[in-house]
mmCIF file of N, CA, C and O in Angstrom:
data_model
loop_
_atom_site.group_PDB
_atom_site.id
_atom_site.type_symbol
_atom_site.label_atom_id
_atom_site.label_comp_id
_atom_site.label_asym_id
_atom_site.label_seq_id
_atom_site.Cartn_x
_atom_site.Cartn_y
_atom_site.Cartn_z
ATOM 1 N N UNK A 1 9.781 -4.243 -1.136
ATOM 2 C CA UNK A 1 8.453 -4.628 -0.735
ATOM 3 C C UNK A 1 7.454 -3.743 -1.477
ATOM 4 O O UNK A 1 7.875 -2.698 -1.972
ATOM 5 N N UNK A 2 6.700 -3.937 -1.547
ATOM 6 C CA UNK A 2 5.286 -3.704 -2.490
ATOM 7 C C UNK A 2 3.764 -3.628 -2.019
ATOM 8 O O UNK A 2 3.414 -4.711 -1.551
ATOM 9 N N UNK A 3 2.661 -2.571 -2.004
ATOM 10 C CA UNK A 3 1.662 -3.021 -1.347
ATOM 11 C C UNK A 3 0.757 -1.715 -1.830
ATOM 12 O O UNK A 3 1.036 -0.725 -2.507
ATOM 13 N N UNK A 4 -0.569 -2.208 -1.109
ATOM 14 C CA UNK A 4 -1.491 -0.768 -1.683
ATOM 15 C C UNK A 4 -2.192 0.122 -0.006
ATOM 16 O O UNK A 4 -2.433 -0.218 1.153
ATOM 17 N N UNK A 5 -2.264 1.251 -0.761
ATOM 18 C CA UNK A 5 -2.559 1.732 0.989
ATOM 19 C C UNK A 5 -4.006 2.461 0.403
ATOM 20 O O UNK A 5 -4.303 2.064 -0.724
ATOM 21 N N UNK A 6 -5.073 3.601 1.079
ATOM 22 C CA UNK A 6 -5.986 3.760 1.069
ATOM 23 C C UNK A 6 -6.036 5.195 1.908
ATOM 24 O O UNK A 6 -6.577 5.174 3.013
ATOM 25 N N UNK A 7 -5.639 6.088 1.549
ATOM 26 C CA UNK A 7 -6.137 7.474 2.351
ATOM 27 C C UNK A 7 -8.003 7.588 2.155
ATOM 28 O O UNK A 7 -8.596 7.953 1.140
ATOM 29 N N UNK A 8 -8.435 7.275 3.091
ATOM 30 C CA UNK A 8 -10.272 7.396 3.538
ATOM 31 C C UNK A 8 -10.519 8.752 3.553
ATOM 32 O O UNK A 8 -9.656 9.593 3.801
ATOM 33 N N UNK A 9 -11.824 9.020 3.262
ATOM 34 C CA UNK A 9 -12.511 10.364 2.768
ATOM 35 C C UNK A 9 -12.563 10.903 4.273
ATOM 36 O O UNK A 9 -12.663 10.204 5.281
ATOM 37 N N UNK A 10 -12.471 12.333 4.206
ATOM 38 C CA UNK A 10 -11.942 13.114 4.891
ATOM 39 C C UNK A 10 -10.926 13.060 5.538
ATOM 40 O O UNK A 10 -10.917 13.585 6.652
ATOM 41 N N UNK A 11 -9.649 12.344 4.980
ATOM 42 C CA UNK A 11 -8.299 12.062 5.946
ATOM 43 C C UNK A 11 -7.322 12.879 4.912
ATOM 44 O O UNK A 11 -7.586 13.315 3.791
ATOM 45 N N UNK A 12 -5.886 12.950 5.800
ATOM 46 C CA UNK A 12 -5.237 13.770 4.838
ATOM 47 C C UNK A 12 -3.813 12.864 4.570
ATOM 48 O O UNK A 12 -2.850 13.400 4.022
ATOM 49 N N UNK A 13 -3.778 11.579 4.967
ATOM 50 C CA UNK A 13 -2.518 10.525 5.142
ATOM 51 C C UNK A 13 -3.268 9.208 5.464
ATOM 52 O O UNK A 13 -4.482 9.132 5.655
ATOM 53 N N UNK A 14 -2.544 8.364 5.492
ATOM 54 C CA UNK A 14 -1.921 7.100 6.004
ATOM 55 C C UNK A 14 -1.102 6.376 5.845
ATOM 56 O O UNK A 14 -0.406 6.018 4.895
ATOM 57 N N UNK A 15 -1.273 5.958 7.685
ATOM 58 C CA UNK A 15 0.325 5.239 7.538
ATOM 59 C C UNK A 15 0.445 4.090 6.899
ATOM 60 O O UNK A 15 -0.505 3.409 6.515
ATOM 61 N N UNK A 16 1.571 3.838 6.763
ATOM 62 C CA UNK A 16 1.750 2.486 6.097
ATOM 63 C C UNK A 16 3.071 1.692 6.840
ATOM 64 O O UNK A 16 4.110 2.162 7.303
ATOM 65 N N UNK A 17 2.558 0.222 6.747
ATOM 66 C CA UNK A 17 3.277 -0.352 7.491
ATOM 67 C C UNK A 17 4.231 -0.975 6.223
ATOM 68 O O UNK A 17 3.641 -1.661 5.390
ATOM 69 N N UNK A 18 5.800 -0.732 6.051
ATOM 70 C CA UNK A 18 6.267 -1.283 4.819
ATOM 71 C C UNK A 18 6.894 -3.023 5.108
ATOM 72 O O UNK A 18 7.046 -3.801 4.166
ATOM 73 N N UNK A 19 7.099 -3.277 6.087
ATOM 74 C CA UNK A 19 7.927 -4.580 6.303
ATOM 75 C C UNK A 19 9.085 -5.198 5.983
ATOM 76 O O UNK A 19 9.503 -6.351 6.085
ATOM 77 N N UNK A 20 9.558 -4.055 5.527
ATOM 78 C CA UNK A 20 11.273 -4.248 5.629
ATOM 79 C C UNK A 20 12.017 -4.212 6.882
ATOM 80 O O UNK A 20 11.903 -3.452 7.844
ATOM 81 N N UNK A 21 12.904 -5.317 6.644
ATOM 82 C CA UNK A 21 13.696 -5.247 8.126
ATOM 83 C C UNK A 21 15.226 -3.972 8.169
ATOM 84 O O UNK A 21 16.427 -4.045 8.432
ATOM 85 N N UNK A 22 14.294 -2.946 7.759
ATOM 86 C CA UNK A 22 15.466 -1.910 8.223
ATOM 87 C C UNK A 22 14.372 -0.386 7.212
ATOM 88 O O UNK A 22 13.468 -0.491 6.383
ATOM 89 N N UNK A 23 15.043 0.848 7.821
ATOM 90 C CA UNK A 23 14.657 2.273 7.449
ATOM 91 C C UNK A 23 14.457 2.301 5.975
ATOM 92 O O UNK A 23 15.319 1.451 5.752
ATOM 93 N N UNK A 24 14.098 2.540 5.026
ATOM 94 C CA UNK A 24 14.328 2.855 4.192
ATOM 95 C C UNK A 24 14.352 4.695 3.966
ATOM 96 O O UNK A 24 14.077 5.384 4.947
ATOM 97 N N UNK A 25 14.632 5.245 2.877
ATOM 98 C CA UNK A 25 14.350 6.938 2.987
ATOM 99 C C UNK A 25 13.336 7.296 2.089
ATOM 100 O O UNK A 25 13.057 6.460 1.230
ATOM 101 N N UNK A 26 12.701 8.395 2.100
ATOM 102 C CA UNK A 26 11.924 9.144 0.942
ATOM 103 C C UNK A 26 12.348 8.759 -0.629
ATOM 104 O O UNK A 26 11.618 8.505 -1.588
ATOM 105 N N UNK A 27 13.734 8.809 -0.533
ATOM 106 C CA UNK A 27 14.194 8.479 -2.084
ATOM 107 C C UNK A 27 14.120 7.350 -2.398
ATOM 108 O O UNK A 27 14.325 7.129 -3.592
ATOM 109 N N UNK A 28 13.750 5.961 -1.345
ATOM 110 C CA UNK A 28 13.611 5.079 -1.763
ATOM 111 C C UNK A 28 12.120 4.235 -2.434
ATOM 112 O O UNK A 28 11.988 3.257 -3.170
ATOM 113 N N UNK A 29 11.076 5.234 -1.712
ATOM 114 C CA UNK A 29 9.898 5.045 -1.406
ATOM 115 C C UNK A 29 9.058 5.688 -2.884
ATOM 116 O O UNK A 29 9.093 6.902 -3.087
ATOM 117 N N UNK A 30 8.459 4.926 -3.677
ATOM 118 C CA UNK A 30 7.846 5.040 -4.636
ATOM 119 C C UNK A 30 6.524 4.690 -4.500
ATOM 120 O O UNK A 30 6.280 3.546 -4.117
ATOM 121 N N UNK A 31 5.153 5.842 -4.860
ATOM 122 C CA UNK A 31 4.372 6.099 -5.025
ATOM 123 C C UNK A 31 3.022 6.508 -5.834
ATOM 124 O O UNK A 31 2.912 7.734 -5.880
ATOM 125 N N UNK A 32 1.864 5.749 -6.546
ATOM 126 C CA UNK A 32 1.531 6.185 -7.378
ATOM 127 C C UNK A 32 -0.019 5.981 -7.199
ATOM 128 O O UNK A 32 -0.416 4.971 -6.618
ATOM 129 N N UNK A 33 -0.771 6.773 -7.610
ATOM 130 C CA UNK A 33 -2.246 6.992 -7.146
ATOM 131 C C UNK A 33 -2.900 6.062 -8.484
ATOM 132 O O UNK A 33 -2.694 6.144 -9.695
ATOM 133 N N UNK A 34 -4.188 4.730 -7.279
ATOM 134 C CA UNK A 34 -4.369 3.906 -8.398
ATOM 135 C C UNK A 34 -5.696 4.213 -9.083
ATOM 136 O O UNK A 34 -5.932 3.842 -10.233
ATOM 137 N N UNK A 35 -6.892 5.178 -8.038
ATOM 138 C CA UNK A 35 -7.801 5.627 -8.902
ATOM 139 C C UNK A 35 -7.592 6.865 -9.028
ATOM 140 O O UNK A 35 -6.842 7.467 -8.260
ATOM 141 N N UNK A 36 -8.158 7.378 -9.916
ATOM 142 C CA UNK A 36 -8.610 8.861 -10.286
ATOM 143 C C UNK A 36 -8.838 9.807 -8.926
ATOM 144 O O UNK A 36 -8.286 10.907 -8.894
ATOM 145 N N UNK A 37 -9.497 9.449 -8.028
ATOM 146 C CA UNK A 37 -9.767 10.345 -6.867
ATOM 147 C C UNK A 37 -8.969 11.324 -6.553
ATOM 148 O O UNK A 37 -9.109 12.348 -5.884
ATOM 149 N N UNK A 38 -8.017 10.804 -7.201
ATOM 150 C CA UNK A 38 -6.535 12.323 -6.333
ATOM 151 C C UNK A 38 -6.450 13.197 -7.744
ATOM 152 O O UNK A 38 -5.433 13.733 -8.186
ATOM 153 N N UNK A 39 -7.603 13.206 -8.262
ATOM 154 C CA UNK A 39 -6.870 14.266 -9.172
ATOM 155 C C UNK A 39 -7.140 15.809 -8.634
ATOM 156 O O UNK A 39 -8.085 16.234 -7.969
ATOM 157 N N UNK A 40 -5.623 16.705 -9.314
ATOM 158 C CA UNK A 40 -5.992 17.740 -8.667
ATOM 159 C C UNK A 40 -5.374 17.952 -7.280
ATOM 160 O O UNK A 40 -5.369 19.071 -6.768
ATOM 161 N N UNK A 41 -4.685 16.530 -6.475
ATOM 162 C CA UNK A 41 -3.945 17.019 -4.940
ATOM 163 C C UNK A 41 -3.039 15.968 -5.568
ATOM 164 O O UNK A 41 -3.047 14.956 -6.268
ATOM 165 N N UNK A 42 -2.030 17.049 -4.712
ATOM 166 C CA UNK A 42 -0.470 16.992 -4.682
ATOM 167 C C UNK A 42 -0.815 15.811 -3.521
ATOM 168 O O UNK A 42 -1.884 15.770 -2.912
ATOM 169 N N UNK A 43 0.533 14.659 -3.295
ATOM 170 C CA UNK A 43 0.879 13.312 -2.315
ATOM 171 C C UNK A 43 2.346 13.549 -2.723
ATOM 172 O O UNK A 43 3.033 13.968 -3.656
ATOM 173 N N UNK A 44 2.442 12.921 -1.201
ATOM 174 C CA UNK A 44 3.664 12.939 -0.962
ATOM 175 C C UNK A 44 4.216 12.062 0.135
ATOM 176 O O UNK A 44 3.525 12.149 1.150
ATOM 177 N N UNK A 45 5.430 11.098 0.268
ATOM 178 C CA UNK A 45 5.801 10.476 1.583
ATOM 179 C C UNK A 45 6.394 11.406 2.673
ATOM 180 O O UNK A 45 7.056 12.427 2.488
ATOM 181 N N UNK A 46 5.994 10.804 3.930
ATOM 182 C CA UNK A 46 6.909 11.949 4.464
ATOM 183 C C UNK A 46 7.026 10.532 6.092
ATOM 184 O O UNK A 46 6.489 9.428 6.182
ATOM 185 N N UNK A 47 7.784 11.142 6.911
ATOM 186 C CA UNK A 47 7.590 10.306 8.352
ATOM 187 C C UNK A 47 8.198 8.906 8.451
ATOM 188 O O UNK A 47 7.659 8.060 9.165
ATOM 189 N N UNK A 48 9.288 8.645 7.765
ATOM 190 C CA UNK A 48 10.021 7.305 7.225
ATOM 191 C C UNK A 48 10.524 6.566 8.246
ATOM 192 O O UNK A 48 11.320 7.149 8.982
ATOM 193 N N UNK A 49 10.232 5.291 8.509
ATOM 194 C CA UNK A 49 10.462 5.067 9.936
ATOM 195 C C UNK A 49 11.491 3.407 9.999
ATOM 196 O O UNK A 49 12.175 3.122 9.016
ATOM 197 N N UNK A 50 11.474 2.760 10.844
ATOM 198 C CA UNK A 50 11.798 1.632 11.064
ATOM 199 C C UNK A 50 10.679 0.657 10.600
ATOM 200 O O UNK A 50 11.037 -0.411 10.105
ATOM 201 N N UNK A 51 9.749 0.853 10.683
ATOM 202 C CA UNK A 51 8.366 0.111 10.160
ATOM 203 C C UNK A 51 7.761 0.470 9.024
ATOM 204 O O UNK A 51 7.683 -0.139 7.958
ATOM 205 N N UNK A 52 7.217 1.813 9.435
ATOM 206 C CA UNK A 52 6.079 2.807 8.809
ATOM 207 C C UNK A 52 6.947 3.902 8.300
ATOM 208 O O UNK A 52 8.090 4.286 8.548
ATOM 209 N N UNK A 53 5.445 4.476 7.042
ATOM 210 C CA UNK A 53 5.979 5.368 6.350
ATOM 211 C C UNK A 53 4.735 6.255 6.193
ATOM 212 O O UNK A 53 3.751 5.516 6.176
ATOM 213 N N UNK A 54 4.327 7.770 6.049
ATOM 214 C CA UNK A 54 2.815 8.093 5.760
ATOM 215 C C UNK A 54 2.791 8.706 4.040
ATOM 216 O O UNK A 54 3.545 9.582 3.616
ATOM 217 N N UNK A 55 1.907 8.112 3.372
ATOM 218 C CA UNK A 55 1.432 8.779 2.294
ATOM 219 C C UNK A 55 0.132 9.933 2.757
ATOM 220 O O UNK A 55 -0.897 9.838 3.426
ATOM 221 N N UNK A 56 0.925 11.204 1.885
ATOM 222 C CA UNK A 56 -0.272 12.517 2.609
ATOM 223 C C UNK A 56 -0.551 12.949 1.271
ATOM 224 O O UNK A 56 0.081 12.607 0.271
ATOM 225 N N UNK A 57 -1.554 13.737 1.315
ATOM 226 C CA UNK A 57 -2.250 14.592 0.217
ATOM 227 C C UNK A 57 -2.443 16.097 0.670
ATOM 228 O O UNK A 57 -2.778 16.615 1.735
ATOM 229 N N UNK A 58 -2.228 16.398 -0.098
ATOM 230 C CA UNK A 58 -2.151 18.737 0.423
ATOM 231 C C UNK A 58 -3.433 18.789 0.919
ATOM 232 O O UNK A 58 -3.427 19.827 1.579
ATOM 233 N N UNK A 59 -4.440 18.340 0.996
ATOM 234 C CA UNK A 59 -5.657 18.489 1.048
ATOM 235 C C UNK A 59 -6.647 17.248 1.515
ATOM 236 O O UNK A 59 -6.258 16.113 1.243
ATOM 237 N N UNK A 60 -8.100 17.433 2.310
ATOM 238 C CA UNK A 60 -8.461 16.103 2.543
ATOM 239 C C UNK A 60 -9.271 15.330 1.425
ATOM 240 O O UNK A 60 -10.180 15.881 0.804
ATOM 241 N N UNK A 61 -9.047 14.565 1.297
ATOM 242 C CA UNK A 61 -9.549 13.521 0.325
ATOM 243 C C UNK A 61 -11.051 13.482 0.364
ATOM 244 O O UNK A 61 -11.601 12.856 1.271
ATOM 245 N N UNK A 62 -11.743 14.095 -0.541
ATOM 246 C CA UNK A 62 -13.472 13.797 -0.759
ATOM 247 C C UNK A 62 -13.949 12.523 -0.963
ATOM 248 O O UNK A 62 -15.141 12.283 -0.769
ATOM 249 N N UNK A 63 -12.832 11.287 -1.495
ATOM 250 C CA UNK A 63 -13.823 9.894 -1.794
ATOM 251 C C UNK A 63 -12.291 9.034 -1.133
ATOM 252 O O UNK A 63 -11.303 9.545 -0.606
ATOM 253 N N UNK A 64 -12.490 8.072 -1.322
ATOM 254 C CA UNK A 64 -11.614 7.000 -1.103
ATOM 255 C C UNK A 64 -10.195 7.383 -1.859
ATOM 256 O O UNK A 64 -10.521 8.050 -2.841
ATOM 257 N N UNK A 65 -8.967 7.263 -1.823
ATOM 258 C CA UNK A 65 -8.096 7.742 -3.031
ATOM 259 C C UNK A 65 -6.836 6.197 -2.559
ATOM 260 O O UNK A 65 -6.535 6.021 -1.379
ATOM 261 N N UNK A 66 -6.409 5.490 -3.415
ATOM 262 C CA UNK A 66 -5.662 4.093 -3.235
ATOM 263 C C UNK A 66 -4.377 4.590 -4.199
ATOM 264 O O UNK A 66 -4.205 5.190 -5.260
ATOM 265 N N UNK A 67 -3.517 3.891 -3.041
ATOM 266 C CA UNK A 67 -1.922 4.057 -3.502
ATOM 267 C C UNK A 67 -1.560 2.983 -3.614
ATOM 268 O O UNK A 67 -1.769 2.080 -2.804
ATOM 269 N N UNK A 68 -0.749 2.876 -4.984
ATOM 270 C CA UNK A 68 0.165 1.427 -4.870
ATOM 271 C C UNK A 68 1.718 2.280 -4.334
ATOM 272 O O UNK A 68 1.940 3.485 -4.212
ATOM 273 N N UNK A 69 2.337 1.449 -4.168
ATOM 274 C CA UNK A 69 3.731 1.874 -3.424
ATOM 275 C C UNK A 69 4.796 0.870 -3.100
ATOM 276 O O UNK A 69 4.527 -0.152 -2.469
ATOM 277 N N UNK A 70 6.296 1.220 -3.628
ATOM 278 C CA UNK A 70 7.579 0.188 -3.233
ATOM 279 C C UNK A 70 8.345 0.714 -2.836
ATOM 280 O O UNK A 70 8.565 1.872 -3.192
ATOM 281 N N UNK A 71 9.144 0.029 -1.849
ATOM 282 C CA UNK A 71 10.245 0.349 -1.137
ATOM 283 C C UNK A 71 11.177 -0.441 -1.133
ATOM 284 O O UNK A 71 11.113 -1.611 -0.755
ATOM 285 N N UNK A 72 12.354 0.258 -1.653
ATOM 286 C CA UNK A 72 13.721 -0.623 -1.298
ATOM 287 C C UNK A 72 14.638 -0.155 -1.068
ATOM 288 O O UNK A 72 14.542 1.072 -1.098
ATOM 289 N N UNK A 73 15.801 -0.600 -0.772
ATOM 290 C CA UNK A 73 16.985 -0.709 -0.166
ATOM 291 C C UNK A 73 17.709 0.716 -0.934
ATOM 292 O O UNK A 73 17.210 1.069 -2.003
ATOM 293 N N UNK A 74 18.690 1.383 -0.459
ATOM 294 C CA UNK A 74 19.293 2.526 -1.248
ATOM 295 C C UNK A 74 20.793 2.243 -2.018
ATOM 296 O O UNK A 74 21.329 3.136 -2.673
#
């Protein structure tokens, strides 16, 4: 599955809902920042769930910062 998520200015994550019908792990979960805004902070997945997953940043986000992101099977 495939989709874009949106960490909002002054936040330090969000969750994301992936829609696979089962867990996936960190190693499966691919991540990549689509504007410029994150330059300069470290992201990372963390919180891998049955549903949801959170993309975080070391730091809070000063403008809007958009993730594309896929998940699949291991």
């Amino acid at each position: 599955n495939v989709g874009k998520s949106t960490i909002t200015t002054g936040n330090t994550f969000v969750e994301v809902n992936h829609g696979l019908d089962f867990s996936p792990n960190d190693r499966t979960i691919t991540i990549h920042h689509v504007n410029s805004n994150s330059a300069g902070l470290a992201y990372y997945v963390s919180t891998v769930g049955a549903s949801t997953f959170r993309i975080n940043l070391t730091a809070a986000a000063v403008s809007d910062v958009q993730f594309g992101w896929s998940a699949k099977s291991s």
